[in-house]
Amino acid sequence: MKKSIYVLLLLSLGLMACTEDDNSVDYYYNWVERNQQYIDSIAQVAKGNPQWLSFHTYKYPVSSANASVNEYVYVKPMERGAGAVSPLYTDSVEVYYRGRLIPLYDGTEVVFDQNYRGDLDIHTAVPTKFDVSGVVPGWTTALMQMHEGDYWTIYIPTELGYDSMKMTDVPAYSTLIFDVYLKRIIPMHKL
């Protein structure tokens, strides 16, 4: 386990690249390859650790034992909830979340979206309501496995995130990392 974390750190830090014209650091240099290496490393950690979970996405049919690591969402549970059911694709949920990118070359953590600051305090933070079907496929895949009270770190490969689309603070081909606490499931028939 320690060796896998060490590999992740080395991949994240790498060597900084400078642009030729102004010697500024390009923190997103080699971004596509770095993100693939990162998710490959996460898949290895998840495979070798019984505390981790991995879920094949609903987006693609389960093809064979040779399914790509990019067809799975990887989860490191931080807390297990007391809930007994998982949301359906047609349900809505109330969640606390923080989304971030893989660390930049200098180790900087880029948070691109969140609905709480600092450490999560469910007594003061305000949850956000989402349709389970209204988020990226990787997040939908994970949500449909969660129970109320679960608090997970979710690792989403680029294909199950924004893929080749650039979003405001998210470069194209980014692995997405979300800390998600599922507060409440709102079944479709109760909307």
Short mmCIF file of N, CA and C in Angstrom, two decimals:
data_model
loop_
_atom_site.label_atom_id
_atom_site.label_comp_id
_atom_site.label_asym_id
_atom_site.label_seq_id
_atom_site.Cartn_x
_atom_site.Cartn_y
_atom_site.Cartn_z
N MET A 1 0.84 -1.19 0.00
CA MET A 1 0.00 0.00 0.00
C MET A 1 0.88 1.25 0.00
N LYS A 2 1.91 1.27 0.87
CA LYS A 2 2.78 2.44 0.93
C LYS A 2 3.49 2.65 -0.40
N LYS A 3 3.87 1.54 -1.06
CA LYS A 3 4.54 1.65 -2.35
C LYS A 3 3.60 2.28 -3.38
N SER A 4 2.33 1.90 -3.36
CA SER A 4 1.36 2.46 -4.31
C SER A 4 1.16 3.95 -4.08
N ILE A 5 1.10 4.36 -2.84
CA ILE A 5 0.93 5.79 -2.54
C ILE A 5 2.17 6.55 -2.97
N TYR A 6 3.35 5.96 -2.78
CA TYR A 6 4.59 6.59 -3.20
C TYR A 6 4.60 6.77 -4.72
N VAL A 7 4.15 5.76 -5.46
CA VAL A 7 4.07 5.86 -6.92
C VAL A 7 3.13 6.98 -7.33
N LEU A 8 1.97 7.08 -6.65
CA LEU A 8 1.02 8.15 -6.95
C LEU A 8 1.65 9.52 -6.72
N LEU A 9 2.41 9.67 -5.65
CA LEU A 9 3.04 10.94 -5.36
C LEU A 9 4.06 11.30 -6.43
N LEU A 10 4.86 10.32 -6.84
CA LEU A 10 5.84 10.57 -7.89
C LEU A 10 5.17 10.95 -9.20
N LEU A 11 4.10 10.25 -9.54
CA LEU A 11 3.38 10.59 -10.77
C LEU A 11 2.80 11.99 -10.70
N SER A 12 2.32 12.36 -9.53
CA SER A 12 1.68 13.66 -9.37
C SER A 12 2.68 14.80 -9.45
N LEU A 13 3.85 14.60 -8.89
CA LEU A 13 4.82 15.69 -8.85
C LEU A 13 5.63 15.80 -10.14
N GLY A 14 6.15 14.67 -10.64
CA GLY A 14 6.88 14.66 -11.90
C GLY A 14 7.90 15.77 -12.04
N LEU A 15 8.26 16.06 -13.26
CA LEU A 15 9.16 17.18 -13.55
C LEU A 15 8.34 18.31 -14.13
N MET A 16 8.60 19.52 -13.70
CA MET A 16 7.87 20.67 -14.23
C MET A 16 8.38 21.02 -15.62
N ALA A 17 7.46 21.40 -16.48
CA ALA A 17 7.81 21.81 -17.84
C ALA A 17 7.69 23.32 -17.95
N CYS A 18 8.63 23.91 -18.65
CA CYS A 18 8.59 25.35 -18.87
C CYS A 18 8.24 25.61 -20.33
N THR A 19 7.51 26.67 -20.56
CA THR A 19 7.24 27.06 -21.94
C THR A 19 8.49 27.72 -22.49
N GLU A 20 8.70 27.58 -23.80
CA GLU A 20 9.92 28.08 -24.41
C GLU A 20 10.00 29.60 -24.44
N ASP A 21 8.87 30.27 -24.55
CA ASP A 21 8.91 31.70 -24.76
C ASP A 21 9.05 32.53 -23.49
N ASP A 22 8.54 32.10 -22.37
CA ASP A 22 8.61 32.97 -21.20
C ASP A 22 9.06 32.28 -19.91
N ASN A 23 9.51 31.05 -19.99
CA ASN A 23 9.98 30.28 -18.83
C ASN A 23 8.93 30.11 -17.74
N SER A 24 7.66 30.31 -18.06
CA SER A 24 6.62 30.06 -17.06
C SER A 24 6.36 28.56 -16.98
N VAL A 25 5.91 28.11 -15.84
CA VAL A 25 5.68 26.70 -15.60
C VAL A 25 4.31 26.31 -16.16
N ASP A 26 4.26 25.23 -16.93
CA ASP A 26 3.00 24.69 -17.44
C ASP A 26 2.62 23.52 -16.54
N TYR A 27 1.75 23.80 -15.58
CA TYR A 27 1.36 22.78 -14.60
C TYR A 27 0.52 21.67 -15.22
N TYR A 28 -0.01 21.91 -16.42
CA TYR A 28 -0.84 20.91 -17.10
C TYR A 28 -0.09 20.19 -18.21
N TYR A 29 1.23 20.33 -18.23
CA TYR A 29 2.06 19.66 -19.23
C TYR A 29 1.82 18.15 -19.17
N ASN A 30 1.67 17.53 -20.33
CA ASN A 30 1.50 16.08 -20.41
C ASN A 30 0.24 15.63 -19.65
N TRP A 31 -0.79 16.46 -19.67
CA TRP A 31 -1.98 16.26 -18.85
C TRP A 31 -2.71 14.96 -19.14
N VAL A 32 -2.90 14.63 -20.39
CA VAL A 32 -3.65 13.42 -20.76
C VAL A 32 -2.93 12.18 -20.21
N GLU A 33 -1.64 12.09 -20.46
CA GLU A 33 -0.88 10.92 -20.01
C GLU A 33 -0.80 10.85 -18.49
N ARG A 34 -0.61 12.00 -17.85
CA ARG A 34 -0.53 12.01 -16.38
C ARG A 34 -1.84 11.56 -15.76
N ASN A 35 -2.96 11.98 -16.33
CA ASN A 35 -4.25 11.57 -15.80
C ASN A 35 -4.49 10.07 -16.00
N GLN A 36 -4.08 9.54 -17.14
CA GLN A 36 -4.22 8.10 -17.36
C GLN A 36 -3.34 7.31 -16.41
N GLN A 37 -2.11 7.77 -16.21
CA GLN A 37 -1.22 7.10 -15.26
C GLN A 37 -1.80 7.15 -13.84
N TYR A 38 -2.39 8.27 -13.50
CA TYR A 38 -2.97 8.42 -12.17
C TYR A 38 -4.11 7.43 -11.96
N ILE A 39 -5.05 7.35 -12.91
CA ILE A 39 -6.18 6.44 -12.74
C ILE A 39 -5.72 4.99 -12.80
N ASP A 40 -4.70 4.69 -13.61
CA ASP A 40 -4.13 3.33 -13.61
C ASP A 40 -3.59 2.97 -12.23
N SER A 41 -2.91 3.93 -11.60
CA SER A 41 -2.37 3.69 -10.24
C SER A 41 -3.49 3.51 -9.22
N ILE A 42 -4.53 4.33 -9.33
CA ILE A 42 -5.67 4.20 -8.42
C ILE A 42 -6.33 2.83 -8.60
N ALA A 43 -6.46 2.38 -9.84
CA ALA A 43 -7.06 1.06 -10.10
C ALA A 43 -6.24 -0.04 -9.44
N GLN A 44 -4.91 0.08 -9.49
CA GLN A 44 -4.05 -0.91 -8.84
C GLN A 44 -4.21 -0.88 -7.32
N VAL A 45 -4.29 0.31 -6.75
CA VAL A 45 -4.49 0.43 -5.30
C VAL A 45 -5.82 -0.20 -4.92
N ALA A 46 -6.87 0.11 -5.67
CA ALA A 46 -8.21 -0.43 -5.37
C ALA A 46 -8.24 -1.95 -5.49
N LYS A 47 -7.56 -2.45 -6.51
CA LYS A 47 -7.53 -3.90 -6.73
C LYS A 47 -6.83 -4.63 -5.59
N GLY A 48 -5.81 -4.01 -5.03
CA GLY A 48 -5.02 -4.67 -3.99
C GLY A 48 -5.45 -4.36 -2.57
N ASN A 49 -6.55 -3.63 -2.39
CA ASN A 49 -6.96 -3.23 -1.06
C ASN A 49 -8.44 -3.54 -0.84
N PRO A 50 -8.74 -4.47 0.07
CA PRO A 50 -10.15 -4.87 0.27
C PRO A 50 -11.03 -3.76 0.85
N GLN A 51 -10.46 -2.69 1.38
CA GLN A 51 -11.28 -1.58 1.88
C GLN A 51 -11.80 -0.69 0.75
N TRP A 52 -11.18 -0.77 -0.40
CA TRP A 52 -11.60 0.03 -1.55
C TRP A 52 -12.70 -0.69 -2.31
N LEU A 53 -13.45 0.08 -3.09
CA LEU A 53 -14.53 -0.47 -3.92
C LEU A 53 -14.30 -0.03 -5.36
N SER A 54 -14.79 -0.81 -6.30
CA SER A 54 -14.80 -0.38 -7.70
C SER A 54 -16.11 -0.84 -8.31
N PHE A 55 -16.66 0.03 -9.16
CA PHE A 55 -17.96 -0.23 -9.77
C PHE A 55 -17.87 0.00 -11.27
N HIS A 56 -18.30 -0.99 -12.03
CA HIS A 56 -18.38 -0.83 -13.48
C HIS A 56 -19.50 0.15 -13.78
N THR A 57 -19.26 1.04 -14.70
CA THR A 57 -20.23 2.08 -15.01
C THR A 57 -21.48 1.52 -15.69
N TYR A 58 -22.58 2.15 -15.42
CA TYR A 58 -23.82 1.82 -16.11
C TYR A 58 -23.75 2.26 -17.58
N LYS A 59 -22.82 3.16 -17.91
CA LYS A 59 -22.74 3.77 -19.24
C LYS A 59 -22.37 2.76 -20.32
N TYR A 60 -21.53 1.78 -19.99
CA TYR A 60 -21.08 0.79 -20.96
C TYR A 60 -21.53 -0.59 -20.49
N PRO A 61 -21.86 -1.48 -21.43
CA PRO A 61 -22.18 -2.85 -21.03
C PRO A 61 -20.92 -3.54 -20.51
N VAL A 62 -21.10 -4.46 -19.58
CA VAL A 62 -19.95 -5.23 -19.09
C VAL A 62 -19.54 -6.14 -20.23
N SER A 63 -18.35 -5.92 -20.75
CA SER A 63 -17.93 -6.63 -21.95
C SER A 63 -17.24 -7.96 -21.64
N SER A 64 -16.20 -7.92 -20.85
CA SER A 64 -15.44 -9.13 -20.58
C SER A 64 -14.53 -8.91 -19.38
N ALA A 65 -13.76 -9.93 -19.09
CA ALA A 65 -12.79 -9.80 -18.00
C ALA A 65 -11.70 -8.80 -18.35
N ASN A 66 -11.62 -8.40 -19.62
CA ASN A 66 -10.60 -7.46 -20.07
C ASN A 66 -11.12 -6.03 -20.12
N ALA A 67 -12.12 -5.71 -19.34
CA ALA A 67 -12.66 -4.35 -19.33
C ALA A 67 -11.56 -3.36 -18.94
N SER A 68 -11.59 -2.21 -19.55
CA SER A 68 -10.61 -1.16 -19.31
C SER A 68 -10.77 -0.59 -17.90
N VAL A 69 -9.67 -0.14 -17.31
CA VAL A 69 -9.75 0.53 -16.01
C VAL A 69 -10.60 1.79 -16.12
N ASN A 70 -10.75 2.32 -17.34
CA ASN A 70 -11.52 3.53 -17.55
C ASN A 70 -13.03 3.28 -17.57
N GLU A 71 -13.46 2.04 -17.43
CA GLU A 71 -14.88 1.71 -17.35
C GLU A 71 -15.36 1.60 -15.91
N TYR A 72 -14.46 1.85 -14.97
CA TYR A 72 -14.78 1.70 -13.56
C TYR A 72 -14.63 3.01 -12.80
N VAL A 73 -15.39 3.11 -11.74
CA VAL A 73 -15.25 4.19 -10.78
C VAL A 73 -14.62 3.55 -9.54
N TYR A 74 -13.65 4.22 -8.95
CA TYR A 74 -12.92 3.68 -7.81
C TYR A 74 -13.27 4.50 -6.58
N VAL A 75 -13.50 3.80 -5.47
CA VAL A 75 -14.02 4.45 -4.27
C VAL A 75 -13.20 4.05 -3.06
N LYS A 76 -12.83 5.08 -2.30
CA LYS A 76 -12.23 4.86 -0.99
C LYS A 76 -13.25 5.35 0.04
N PRO A 77 -13.97 4.42 0.69
CA PRO A 77 -14.96 4.84 1.69
C PRO A 77 -14.26 5.47 2.90
N MET A 78 -14.77 6.61 3.32
CA MET A 78 -14.24 7.27 4.52
C MET A 78 -15.15 7.01 5.72
N GLU A 79 -16.47 6.94 5.46
CA GLU A 79 -17.45 6.60 6.50
C GLU A 79 -18.56 5.80 5.85
N ARG A 80 -19.06 4.83 6.59
CA ARG A 80 -20.20 4.03 6.12
C ARG A 80 -21.46 4.57 6.78
N GLY A 81 -22.49 4.79 5.98
CA GLY A 81 -23.75 5.29 6.50
C GLY A 81 -24.64 4.17 7.00
N ALA A 82 -25.73 4.57 7.63
CA ALA A 82 -26.68 3.61 8.18
C ALA A 82 -27.83 3.33 7.21
N GLY A 83 -27.85 4.02 6.08
CA GLY A 83 -28.92 3.83 5.11
C GLY A 83 -28.95 2.41 4.57
N ALA A 84 -30.14 1.97 4.14
CA ALA A 84 -30.31 0.60 3.67
C ALA A 84 -30.55 0.51 2.16
N VAL A 85 -30.86 1.63 1.52
CA VAL A 85 -31.14 1.60 0.08
C VAL A 85 -30.22 2.58 -0.64
N SER A 86 -30.09 2.36 -1.94
CA SER A 86 -29.30 3.24 -2.80
C SER A 86 -30.24 3.99 -3.73
N PRO A 87 -29.85 5.19 -4.15
CA PRO A 87 -30.71 5.92 -5.08
C PRO A 87 -30.77 5.25 -6.45
N LEU A 88 -31.89 5.44 -7.10
CA LEU A 88 -32.07 4.98 -8.46
C LEU A 88 -31.66 6.09 -9.43
N TYR A 89 -31.49 5.74 -10.67
CA TYR A 89 -31.12 6.68 -11.71
C TYR A 89 -32.12 7.83 -11.80
N THR A 90 -33.38 7.56 -11.51
CA THR A 90 -34.46 8.55 -11.62
C THR A 90 -34.66 9.37 -10.35
N ASP A 91 -33.93 9.06 -9.28
CA ASP A 91 -34.08 9.78 -8.01
C ASP A 91 -33.24 11.05 -7.99
N SER A 92 -33.44 11.83 -6.94
CA SER A 92 -32.59 12.98 -6.64
C SER A 92 -31.89 12.70 -5.32
N VAL A 93 -30.85 13.44 -5.06
CA VAL A 93 -30.10 13.28 -3.81
C VAL A 93 -29.71 14.65 -3.27
N GLU A 94 -29.49 14.72 -1.98
CA GLU A 94 -28.86 15.88 -1.35
C GLU A 94 -27.48 15.43 -0.89
N VAL A 95 -26.46 16.15 -1.33
CA VAL A 95 -25.08 15.77 -1.03
C VAL A 95 -24.24 16.97 -0.62
N TYR A 96 -23.20 16.67 0.12
CA TYR A 96 -22.10 17.60 0.35
C TYR A 96 -20.98 17.07 -0.53
N TYR A 97 -20.25 17.96 -1.20
CA TYR A 97 -19.22 17.45 -2.10
C TYR A 97 -18.10 18.47 -2.28
N ARG A 98 -16.96 17.92 -2.69
CA ARG A 98 -15.82 18.73 -3.12
C ARG A 98 -15.19 18.00 -4.29
N GLY A 99 -15.02 18.71 -5.41
CA GLY A 99 -14.40 18.13 -6.59
C GLY A 99 -13.03 18.74 -6.82
N ARG A 100 -12.07 17.88 -7.13
CA ARG A 100 -10.71 18.37 -7.38
C ARG A 100 -10.06 17.57 -8.50
N LEU A 101 -8.94 18.10 -8.97
CA LEU A 101 -8.15 17.46 -10.01
C LEU A 101 -7.01 16.68 -9.38
N ILE A 102 -6.30 15.91 -10.20
CA ILE A 102 -5.08 15.28 -9.69
C ILE A 102 -4.12 16.41 -9.33
N PRO A 103 -3.20 16.17 -8.41
CA PRO A 103 -2.27 17.25 -8.04
C PRO A 103 -1.46 17.74 -9.24
N LEU A 104 -1.22 19.04 -9.28
CA LEU A 104 -0.41 19.62 -10.35
C LEU A 104 1.04 19.23 -10.13
N TYR A 105 1.91 19.59 -11.09
CA TYR A 105 3.33 19.21 -10.99
C TYR A 105 3.98 19.67 -9.70
N ASP A 106 3.56 20.80 -9.17
CA ASP A 106 4.18 21.29 -7.94
C ASP A 106 3.47 20.79 -6.68
N GLY A 107 2.49 19.89 -6.86
CA GLY A 107 1.76 19.34 -5.72
C GLY A 107 0.52 20.13 -5.34
N THR A 108 0.26 21.23 -6.02
CA THR A 108 -0.91 22.06 -5.72
C THR A 108 -2.19 21.28 -5.96
N GLU A 109 -3.12 21.39 -5.02
CA GLU A 109 -4.43 20.78 -5.17
C GLU A 109 -5.38 21.82 -5.75
N VAL A 110 -6.02 21.48 -6.87
CA VAL A 110 -6.97 22.37 -7.53
C VAL A 110 -8.38 21.88 -7.23
N VAL A 111 -9.12 22.65 -6.43
CA VAL A 111 -10.52 22.36 -6.16
C VAL A 111 -11.32 23.14 -7.21
N PHE A 112 -12.12 22.42 -8.00
CA PHE A 112 -12.87 23.10 -9.06
C PHE A 112 -14.33 23.32 -8.71
N ASP A 113 -14.84 22.65 -7.68
CA ASP A 113 -16.23 22.86 -7.26
C ASP A 113 -16.41 22.27 -5.87
N GLN A 114 -17.25 22.92 -5.07
CA GLN A 114 -17.52 22.42 -3.72
C GLN A 114 -18.72 23.15 -3.15
N ASN A 115 -19.35 22.54 -2.17
CA ASN A 115 -20.44 23.24 -1.50
C ASN A 115 -20.18 23.37 0.01
N TYR A 116 -18.94 23.20 0.41
CA TYR A 116 -18.51 23.49 1.78
C TYR A 116 -17.04 23.88 1.75
N ARG A 117 -16.60 24.56 2.78
CA ARG A 117 -15.19 25.00 2.89
C ARG A 117 -14.56 24.29 4.09
N GLY A 118 -13.26 24.11 4.01
CA GLY A 118 -12.55 23.47 5.11
C GLY A 118 -12.99 22.02 5.27
N ASP A 119 -12.94 21.53 6.51
CA ASP A 119 -13.41 20.18 6.79
C ASP A 119 -14.94 20.16 6.75
N LEU A 120 -15.50 19.06 6.28
CA LEU A 120 -16.95 18.94 6.20
C LEU A 120 -17.56 18.90 7.59
N ASP A 121 -18.52 19.78 7.82
CA ASP A 121 -19.33 19.77 9.04
C ASP A 121 -20.78 19.72 8.59
N ILE A 122 -21.39 18.54 8.68
CA ILE A 122 -22.75 18.37 8.16
C ILE A 122 -23.79 19.14 8.96
N HIS A 123 -23.39 19.68 10.10
CA HIS A 123 -24.33 20.46 10.92
C HIS A 123 -24.39 21.93 10.49
N THR A 124 -23.37 22.39 9.77
CA THR A 124 -23.38 23.79 9.33
C THR A 124 -23.37 23.94 7.81
N ALA A 125 -22.86 22.96 7.10
CA ALA A 125 -22.82 23.03 5.63
C ALA A 125 -24.22 22.86 5.06
N VAL A 126 -24.41 23.40 3.88
CA VAL A 126 -25.71 23.29 3.21
C VAL A 126 -25.56 22.33 2.04
N PRO A 127 -26.34 21.23 2.02
CA PRO A 127 -26.22 20.27 0.92
C PRO A 127 -26.79 20.83 -0.39
N THR A 128 -26.38 20.23 -1.48
CA THR A 128 -26.89 20.58 -2.80
C THR A 128 -27.73 19.42 -3.30
N LYS A 129 -28.84 19.76 -3.95
CA LYS A 129 -29.72 18.74 -4.51
C LYS A 129 -29.37 18.53 -5.98
N PHE A 130 -29.20 17.25 -6.37
CA PHE A 130 -28.90 16.88 -7.75
C PHE A 130 -29.83 15.75 -8.17
N ASP A 131 -30.17 15.72 -9.44
CA ASP A 131 -30.77 14.52 -10.01
C ASP A 131 -29.63 13.54 -10.21
N VAL A 132 -29.81 12.29 -9.83
CA VAL A 132 -28.77 11.28 -9.98
C VAL A 132 -28.34 11.20 -11.45
N SER A 133 -29.29 11.35 -12.35
CA SER A 133 -28.99 11.28 -13.79
C SER A 133 -28.40 12.57 -14.34
N GLY A 134 -28.31 13.61 -13.52
CA GLY A 134 -27.89 14.92 -14.01
C GLY A 134 -26.44 15.27 -13.79
N VAL A 135 -25.63 14.32 -13.35
CA VAL A 135 -24.22 14.57 -13.11
C VAL A 135 -23.40 13.69 -14.06
N VAL A 136 -22.07 13.83 -14.06
CA VAL A 136 -21.24 13.03 -14.96
C VAL A 136 -21.46 11.53 -14.69
N PRO A 137 -21.30 10.69 -15.72
CA PRO A 137 -21.58 9.26 -15.56
C PRO A 137 -20.84 8.59 -14.41
N GLY A 138 -19.62 9.00 -14.14
CA GLY A 138 -18.88 8.39 -13.03
C GLY A 138 -19.50 8.69 -11.68
N TRP A 139 -19.98 9.90 -11.52
CA TRP A 139 -20.62 10.28 -10.26
C TRP A 139 -21.96 9.57 -10.15
N THR A 140 -22.72 9.49 -11.24
CA THR A 140 -23.98 8.75 -11.24
C THR A 140 -23.75 7.30 -10.84
N THR A 141 -22.72 6.68 -11.42
CA THR A 141 -22.39 5.29 -11.11
C THR A 141 -22.15 5.11 -9.61
N ALA A 142 -21.36 6.00 -9.01
CA ALA A 142 -21.07 5.90 -7.58
C ALA A 142 -22.31 6.18 -6.74
N LEU A 143 -23.06 7.23 -7.09
CA LEU A 143 -24.26 7.55 -6.31
C LEU A 143 -25.23 6.38 -6.23
N MET A 144 -25.37 5.64 -7.32
CA MET A 144 -26.32 4.52 -7.34
C MET A 144 -25.85 3.34 -6.49
N GLN A 145 -24.65 3.44 -5.89
CA GLN A 145 -24.13 2.41 -4.99
C GLN A 145 -24.10 2.88 -3.54
N MET A 146 -24.29 4.17 -3.32
CA MET A 146 -24.17 4.74 -1.98
C MET A 146 -25.44 4.56 -1.17
N HIS A 147 -25.29 4.74 0.14
CA HIS A 147 -26.42 4.75 1.07
C HIS A 147 -26.37 6.06 1.85
N GLU A 148 -27.50 6.47 2.39
CA GLU A 148 -27.50 7.71 3.18
C GLU A 148 -26.48 7.60 4.31
N GLY A 149 -25.69 8.64 4.45
CA GLY A 149 -24.64 8.67 5.47
C GLY A 149 -23.28 8.21 4.98
N ASP A 150 -23.20 7.63 3.78
CA ASP A 150 -21.90 7.25 3.22
C ASP A 150 -21.12 8.50 2.87
N TYR A 151 -19.82 8.46 3.15
CA TYR A 151 -18.89 9.54 2.83
C TYR A 151 -17.73 8.90 2.09
N TRP A 152 -17.62 9.16 0.80
CA TRP A 152 -16.66 8.48 -0.06
C TRP A 152 -15.77 9.47 -0.79
N THR A 153 -14.53 9.02 -1.07
CA THR A 153 -13.70 9.68 -2.07
C THR A 153 -13.83 8.85 -3.33
N ILE A 154 -14.27 9.51 -4.40
CA ILE A 154 -14.59 8.84 -5.66
C ILE A 154 -13.59 9.30 -6.72
N TYR A 155 -12.98 8.33 -7.40
CA TYR A 155 -12.01 8.62 -8.47
C TYR A 155 -12.66 8.24 -9.79
N ILE A 156 -12.80 9.23 -10.67
CA ILE A 156 -13.53 9.06 -11.92
C ILE A 156 -12.59 9.25 -13.10
N PRO A 157 -12.41 8.21 -13.95
CA PRO A 157 -11.57 8.36 -15.14
C PRO A 157 -12.17 9.38 -16.10
N THR A 158 -11.34 9.92 -16.96
CA THR A 158 -11.78 10.98 -17.87
C THR A 158 -13.01 10.60 -18.68
N GLU A 159 -13.09 9.36 -19.16
CA GLU A 159 -14.21 8.94 -20.01
C GLU A 159 -15.54 8.98 -19.26
N LEU A 160 -15.50 8.89 -17.95
CA LEU A 160 -16.73 8.91 -17.15
C LEU A 160 -16.92 10.27 -16.48
N GLY A 161 -16.06 11.22 -16.85
CA GLY A 161 -16.17 12.59 -16.36
C GLY A 161 -16.56 13.49 -17.52
N TYR A 162 -15.71 14.49 -17.78
CA TYR A 162 -15.99 15.42 -18.88
C TYR A 162 -15.31 15.02 -20.18
N ASP A 163 -14.49 13.98 -20.14
CA ASP A 163 -13.80 13.44 -21.31
C ASP A 163 -13.03 14.54 -22.04
N SER A 164 -13.31 14.76 -23.31
CA SER A 164 -12.53 15.73 -24.09
C SER A 164 -13.06 17.16 -23.96
N MET A 165 -14.11 17.35 -23.18
CA MET A 165 -14.67 18.71 -23.00
C MET A 165 -13.92 19.45 -21.90
N LYS A 166 -13.60 20.70 -22.17
CA LYS A 166 -13.03 21.57 -21.14
C LYS A 166 -14.20 22.27 -20.46
N MET A 167 -14.22 22.23 -19.16
CA MET A 167 -15.22 22.97 -18.39
C MET A 167 -14.51 24.19 -17.80
N THR A 168 -15.21 25.06 -17.14
CA THR A 168 -14.64 26.32 -16.67
C THR A 168 -13.29 26.14 -15.99
N ASP A 169 -13.22 25.34 -14.93
CA ASP A 169 -11.97 25.16 -14.19
C ASP A 169 -11.41 23.75 -14.33
N VAL A 170 -11.90 23.00 -15.31
CA VAL A 170 -11.48 21.61 -15.49
C VAL A 170 -10.95 21.44 -16.92
N PRO A 171 -9.64 21.18 -17.06
CA PRO A 171 -9.10 20.94 -18.40
C PRO A 171 -9.69 19.67 -19.00
N ALA A 172 -9.71 19.58 -20.32
CA ALA A 172 -10.15 18.35 -20.99
C ALA A 172 -9.28 17.19 -20.52
N TYR A 173 -9.84 16.01 -20.55
CA TYR A 173 -9.15 14.76 -20.20
C TYR A 173 -8.68 14.71 -18.75
N SER A 174 -9.48 15.26 -17.86
CA SER A 174 -9.12 15.28 -16.44
C SER A 174 -9.76 14.13 -15.68
N THR A 175 -8.97 13.47 -14.85
CA THR A 175 -9.51 12.56 -13.85
C THR A 175 -10.18 13.45 -12.81
N LEU A 176 -11.37 13.07 -12.38
CA LEU A 176 -12.08 13.84 -11.36
C LEU A 176 -12.05 13.09 -10.04
N ILE A 177 -11.80 13.82 -8.97
CA ILE A 177 -11.76 13.25 -7.63
C ILE A 177 -12.80 14.00 -6.80
N PHE A 178 -13.78 13.28 -6.28
CA PHE A 178 -14.83 13.90 -5.49
C PHE A 178 -14.88 13.29 -4.10
N ASP A 179 -14.99 14.14 -3.10
CA ASP A 179 -15.38 13.70 -1.76
C ASP A 179 -16.87 13.95 -1.69
N VAL A 180 -17.65 12.90 -1.47
CA VAL A 180 -19.11 13.01 -1.51
C VAL A 180 -19.69 12.39 -0.24
N TYR A 181 -20.55 13.16 0.41
CA TYR A 181 -21.33 12.67 1.55
C TYR A 181 -22.79 12.68 1.11
N LEU A 182 -23.41 11.50 1.10
CA LEU A 182 -24.81 11.39 0.70
C LEU A 182 -25.70 11.61 1.92
N LYS A 183 -26.33 12.78 1.96
CA LYS A 183 -27.19 13.12 3.09
C LYS A 183 -28.57 12.48 2.97
N ARG A 184 -29.18 12.62 1.77
CA ARG A 184 -30.56 12.17 1.66
C ARG A 184 -30.88 11.74 0.24
N ILE A 185 -31.66 10.68 0.14
CA ILE A 185 -32.19 10.21 -1.15
C ILE A 185 -33.62 10.74 -1.25
N ILE A 186 -33.95 11.30 -2.39
CA ILE A 186 -35.30 11.80 -2.63
C ILE A 186 -35.87 10.98 -3.79
N PRO A 187 -36.69 9.97 -3.51
CA PRO A 187 -37.25 9.14 -4.59
C PRO A 187 -38.06 9.99 -5.56
N MET A 188 -38.07 9.58 -6.82
CA MET A 188 -38.77 10.34 -7.84
C MET A 188 -40.23 10.56 -7.50
N HIS A 189 -40.88 9.60 -6.91
CA HIS A 189 -42.32 9.74 -6.62
C HIS A 189 -42.61 10.71 -5.49
N LYS A 190 -41.56 11.21 -4.80
CA LYS A 190 -41.77 12.18 -3.72
C LYS A 190 -41.44 13.60 -4.13
N LEU A 191 -41.10 13.81 -5.37
CA LEU A 191 -40.73 15.15 -5.82
C LEU A 191 -41.92 16.05 -5.92
#
